[in-house]
Every structure is written in C-alpha cells, then in structure tokens.
C-alpha cells in the first residue's frame, strides 16, 4: 500500500519491495474499476481525512509513502492504481484459459519461492523439503490445478529475479512474500491479498528499553536489511537510532545474537520467522506501514489470476486458518483471518 | 706472521722528545726501505698479509653464503611452506564446513573429522609460526590476527551447525557470516604471513647467491702481488724460480679457482631451485588456494540459493584464474604457468592431471547449476557432495594432484639447495689451510732471498 518509492535491490533478501515503474499502457484499463471492500473503504475515509493511512495495525500510523508530496503527485497522475485499489484483483473463476491449460498439459506447476524465510518458505535441512505458510498456499493452488499429488517445481529465486522470471515465463507464479504495489503492476498481476504485513521491531526478550518503532530506539543500534523498506523508513525517521545494515533480514538475527545490534527492524511476517528461530527474541510494539502480500503472476495470464483467486476464495474458508495456526499463530498472534478479497468490477 | 717490517714492535721512547708511535713506525719503515733486506722484509710482510686476508675473507664470505643456503633449506623454506599450509588448512576448513552443511542436519563423520583435523592442524601451524623468535613485527601481527579470529570463526561454524541440526535457516546466515570472516579476515592475514615468509625466503636466496666480490678481488690482488715480487726477484737474481713464492702462488691460484668454481656451481643450483622450485611452488600454492575457495563458493552458492548470487560469480572468477576461461580447451590460468615451469615429467604429470580434473569439475558444476535452477535441489546437492561423480570428488582429485606437485617441487627445491651447499662444503676450511700454506711458502721464499744478505 505504501511502498511506492521504495526500491527492491538485488540483495533485498526476503523483504521484497517494489521498484518504481513507469505507468504501463494497460494500467489505463483499470480506470473506473471499483469494488472497494470494507477495509479499503475505511482506509479511504481515513486517507480523505488525514492524507495518512491508518488502517491495518493498532492505532493510527503515519505512512511516509503517502505523506510524501512526490508520492501524492505520482498517485494523482496515475489515478488508475492507488493505495486504495491496488489490492483489487480480477474476479475469481475456475475456467481454464491458455495459461491454466499450459500448466495442466505440462503436468507440473513451476513456482518461484524463497528457501530461507523461516515459517514462510524455507528448506528443512533434515528432510530437504520446502515448507512454510507460502508453500502451503502453493500446494493448495497446485491441488486445484493438477489434482491430487501434483508435481510442483520449486525454484529458489533471488529477490532481484522475481519479476524477470515471471516475464520470461521461467516460472508460472511467484509465492515469496511479495508485496502488492502499484509500481509493480506493469511487471506482474497479483492475486487478491492473502496476508497483510507491516514493519515492526524485533528485540531480545530481556530488553525492556526498546518498546517499538518509537523514541525508545534513540542511541540504539538497529539492524535493517539493505534496500528493505524498513531501511528506508528508518532513514526517514530514525528516532536517533544508529543503523546497522546487512544483506538480508536473517543476517540481522546473527547480528542481534552476537551483540552487534540491539534490535532488528523488519517486515513483521519475516520478524515472526526470526522470533521462531530464537525463543529469546520477540516482536515488540505496533507494525507500521502495512502492505498486503499477493501471488505474483504474468499480467498476460489473466485466466491463471482468476483461477488462483478462486483457490484463495476457498482457501480463506479453512486452509488459511489451519496454515496460520500451524506456522504463524505462535509468533504472530492475534490475526483473526486473511484480509478480505477485493475484486475489480 | 712473525715477520714484521721492522723486526720488532716499536718500543716507547722515554726521555727523548715524544713522538707518536705511528710516525716512528713510518720513519723506521722508511729507513728499512733504503736497504734491500729491509725492502724484502716489507715485501714479504705485504705478501703474507694479502694471502692471509684472501683466505680469511674467502672463509668468511663462503660461510655466510653456505649459512644462507642452510637457512633456505632448514628455516625459511619450511616457514614459507608452513605459512602456505596455514592458508591451505584454514581454507579447507571453511570449504569442509559448507560441505557438511549441505549434507543436512547430520554431517557425515568423515566430513566432520576433516573439519576438526583442518582446524587443529591450522592451530598447530599458527602456534609453530608464533614460536619462531626471528619472525618480523609484521609476521607477529598477522599471527595475532589469526590467533584472535580462529576461535571466533569456529564459534560461528558451531552456531551454524547447531541451527542447521534444528532445521533453522538461521544456520545458513551463520555459515555465510563465518565464511565472510574467513575470506575477509583470516585468509588475508594468512596470505600476508605467507608473503612475509616468501620475502624472507627471497632474502635468504639473495644472500646465498650474492657474488663474493671482496674475496675474488683479494685473490686477484694477492696473485698480482706474488707475480710482481717474483718478477722483481727474477730481474735482480736471474733465478727463474723462487720455490717459496711459486708455492704461495700455487696455493692462491688453487684457492681462487676453488672459490670461483664452487660458488658458481652453488649459484647455478640456487638459481635452479628458484626457477623450478620456489617459483613453481608459489604458482602451485596459489592454484591450490584459489581452488579451495572456488569449492567453498560453489557450496555456498547452493546454501544461499535464491538469496545471494555473488557466490556463483566468485566461483567462476576463481576457476578462470586457476585454469583459464571456461570455454578454453584446457589452457591458461595458474595451472598453465605451473606446467610451463615444471622441468620434468614427475613435476608436470600431476599438474596435467589436475587440469583434467578441473575440466571435469567444471562440467559437473554446469550440470549441478542447471539442476539447482530447475528447482531440483536434492539432485544439485548430490552433484556437489556425493562421494563419487560429484564436484567434491573432482575437487579432491585436483587438490591431491596439486599436493603431489607441491611435494615434488619442494623436493626439487630442497635437492637443489643441498646441491648448492655441497658445492661450498669444505671451502672455508680449505681456504684456511691453503692461505696458511701460501703464507708459509711466501715466508720461506722471502727468507731464502734474505739469507743471501747475511
């Protein structure tokens, strides 16, 4: 929702951020689509009142992306996609078009994933298998497309290659904690949002000084992944913290454990993955800068986008909750369900 | 040596107006030089001095060169080899750690053992290097870095292992961090230590090879002096041969020839050990270092698959450095230069074999890379760490062959250096003996002439 202007460099690790993109020609086609869900309506109301995004987590939170005049100007000029309607996707459909048939005739689904995001997509070193919240979703999609015991090719792809791999057809979709953003609409079509994450602090449990992304981090060493939106946020509002930069957010946990950093500022979805790997650290304070995750596909594969949305429609009714309970509830408690689906009309 | 120009030491004068001992000696010499016996005495003394000085300087300079060659063989070359081995075992430990990591939670016992052996061997070598009292300040500071960083490194590897056993991706972060400490701090320190030792080795080579100009010059001057004295005697007495002085000349000529031939032979041997031993060793060691790091990067590229893509690039660059560009048909790189400086088949055969193994390694790596990119992770891991048909096996073959080549070149080097030392054997003692004989003969010869004036 807010990540406009943040850049996703090649080493952004698992915290992926959209890179600014020029408005593509097809975006004009979005004009006039409505279908705003309840949550987006609330957001729109709040935005109208304060020009500040307040939906999502806890109390009202300033969002630099929209408070920034340049970002506002860009949103005004590309009114077809904005923070309110970017999570809207094509209405669900089980119909098989060329993309779905391509996958079915191949008898395998090729998915770009991460293999080191604990709880989301990671390789269990003892079984050698990929597991996690994202992988459960891939399994549900593959079951729907290919029937029972589907053949799935998991390609561990670097952050920098996600959209080029979609574009050149080397993967059918990317399920890798990809945040939905207007700047990415020209390179990817997104499913409806299946999770909503935000930036949050991770600290040692015995650290009572740091209470969240606020003035309590003054003078502290805060670790961020290079090119992450946490890094950008901290650059805009540091609260007097000193920034420790590493290649990806998992490296931040190493820094924290070795005592080279006092806190990690990261996507809370991935922060939960850090907390799950080290029982002596946890997430503190509120998440800021909410952003929805979606399944990224090729914009040409409209039938596949509709099909995945149909899968998600069912998945929201039970599969999602089971997966959430299994992977995330312990370290990311208090989420009652998936964000509601929003469709283009 | 008992013959002095004035026959007796200058006695201190008492009572008379005081003159310095030197002035008096000069005056007395001037006085003596006016008579033929006096001139003969002076001549004899000078000849004796020249011959003795030639012998003494020869013994001194040859001993110095023999000692330097001895240092090459017993001290600096082994120290340089130790420093190379510190690098080798550290890099091997890092590579082995990532191999173990790829095998999953339970590392194969063989891999775990190899890591342990690498770390203990490296520690022992570092301790040994630290105990060398002649080490320079820079060497000591590199050793301090190694001593400080190694326990930290092993701690990081243990954390990586512990996390990996629990199936936590955090292990891969620890492993990458450990690797960055190894390639960013430990290995550069080991490399600098190796360079310091190489420089010391080079200095010892220089000392042992340097031409003993002073001894050569004194030898020629002594010969010229003897020649002049004999010509003078001939002109005055018409006697062709003064047996004593002829004997002195013979002794001097023998010593000078021995010195020139002996040192030249030693020098040729040392040159040979530099070009075929030390230079080859340098290239082979570098090839081994780069091969080890390439192997480590290959492992880590798989550990960090989908994350850090820099490892694959580093692997490719290092392999190109070792064996030339990937498409080149077995040419170029460090192995090609090692091959060109190998002087016999025993030295070139293992290098050729290593080049073949590198080609095999690269072939398997290409297949492995394709498997990894196609999402077939377990097959890719198999191609990297399986006991046979894997890049690990090809790498082992490269390393074993390089080990053999390094062993051969070390033997060659030691052989040449000991040849050089043999060429100088007995020369200092011979110099002492010959110069005393020469001096005695000169005294006898001059004595014969002197007796004619009694």
mmCIF file of C-alpha atoms in Angstrom, chain A residues 11 115-116 118 122-123 125-126 153-159 176 247-248 250-251 253-255 257-258 260 277, chain B residues 104-105 152 156 164-165 167-170 172-174 176-177 302-309 373-375 377:
data_model
loop_
_atom_site.group_PDB
_atom_site.id
_atom_site.type_symbol
_atom_site.label_atom_id
_atom_site.label_comp_id
_atom_site.label_asym_id
_atom_site.label_seq_id
_atom_site.Cartn_x
_atom_site.Cartn_y
_atom_site.Cartn_z
ATOM 1 C CA UNK A 11 20.064 -8.021 -2.181
ATOM 2 C CA UNK A 115 14.196 -21.151 0.670
ATOM 3 C CA UNK A 116 15.404 -19.271 3.698
ATOM 4 C CA UNK A 118 11.505 -19.378 8.140
ATOM 5 C CA UNK A 122 12.304 -22.497 3.822
ATOM 6 C CA UNK A 123 14.086 -25.750 3.310
ATOM 7 C CA UNK A 125 17.662 -29.126 6.464
ATOM 8 C CA UNK A 126 16.833 -32.571 7.831
ATOM 9 C CA UNK A 153 8.819 -27.480 -9.291
ATOM 10 C CA UNK A 154 10.066 -25.099 -6.644
ATOM 11 C CA UNK A 155 12.633 -22.688 -7.991
ATOM 12 C CA UNK A 156 14.509 -20.792 -5.321
ATOM 13 C CA UNK A 157 14.910 -17.421 -6.975
ATOM 14 C CA UNK A 158 16.763 -14.321 -5.841
ATOM 15 C CA UNK A 159 14.679 -11.278 -4.973
ATOM 16 C CA UNK A 176 7.517 -15.461 -1.905
ATOM 17 C CA UNK A 247 22.413 -8.157 3.283
ATOM 18 C CA UNK A 248 19.135 -9.682 4.414
ATOM 19 C CA UNK A 250 18.090 -13.186 8.573
ATOM 20 C CA UNK A 251 21.620 -11.804 8.883
ATOM 21 C CA UNK A 253 19.370 -12.090 13.771
ATOM 22 C CA UNK A 254 23.042 -13.130 13.646
ATOM 23 C CA UNK A 255 23.990 -9.521 14.465
ATOM 24 C CA UNK A 257 22.666 -12.760 18.744
ATOM 25 C CA UNK A 258 26.308 -11.746 18.551
ATOM 26 C CA UNK A 260 26.364 -6.230 17.357
ATOM 27 C CA UNK A 277 14.210 -19.363 15.325
ATOM 28 C CA UNK B 104 21.879 -31.602 6.139
ATOM 29 C CA UNK B 105 21.359 -31.921 9.873
ATOM 30 C CA UNK B 152 35.607 -16.689 16.750
ATOM 31 C CA UNK B 156 30.278 -19.170 14.193
ATOM 32 C CA UNK B 164 21.136 -26.472 10.842
ATOM 33 C CA UNK B 165 20.556 -29.533 13.014
ATOM 34 C CA UNK B 167 16.287 -27.231 10.634
ATOM 35 C CA UNK B 168 16.558 -23.459 11.080
ATOM 36 C CA UNK B 169 17.531 -21.326 8.063
ATOM 37 C CA UNK B 170 19.441 -19.114 10.507
ATOM 38 C CA UNK B 172 22.851 -20.552 6.613
ATOM 39 C CA UNK B 173 23.241 -16.958 7.804
ATOM 40 C CA UNK B 174 25.806 -18.048 10.387
ATOM 41 C CA UNK B 176 27.759 -17.143 5.387
ATOM 42 C CA UNK B 177 28.916 -14.880 8.199
ATOM 43 C CA UNK B 302 23.849 -23.663 -3.136
ATOM 44 C CA UNK B 303 23.419 -22.830 0.556
ATOM 45 C CA UNK B 304 22.365 -19.298 -0.382
ATOM 46 C CA UNK B 305 20.356 -20.372 -3.444
ATOM 47 C CA UNK B 306 17.696 -17.810 -4.191
ATOM 48 C CA UNK B 307 19.425 -15.349 -1.889
ATOM 49 C CA UNK B 308 22.982 -14.320 -2.545
ATOM 50 C CA UNK B 309 24.012 -14.728 -6.176
ATOM 51 C CA UNK B 373 17.991 -23.544 -11.278
ATOM 52 C CA UNK B 374 15.353 -26.059 -12.284
ATOM 53 C CA UNK B 375 14.358 -26.452 -8.676
ATOM 54 C CA UNK B 377 17.692 -29.036 -5.171
#
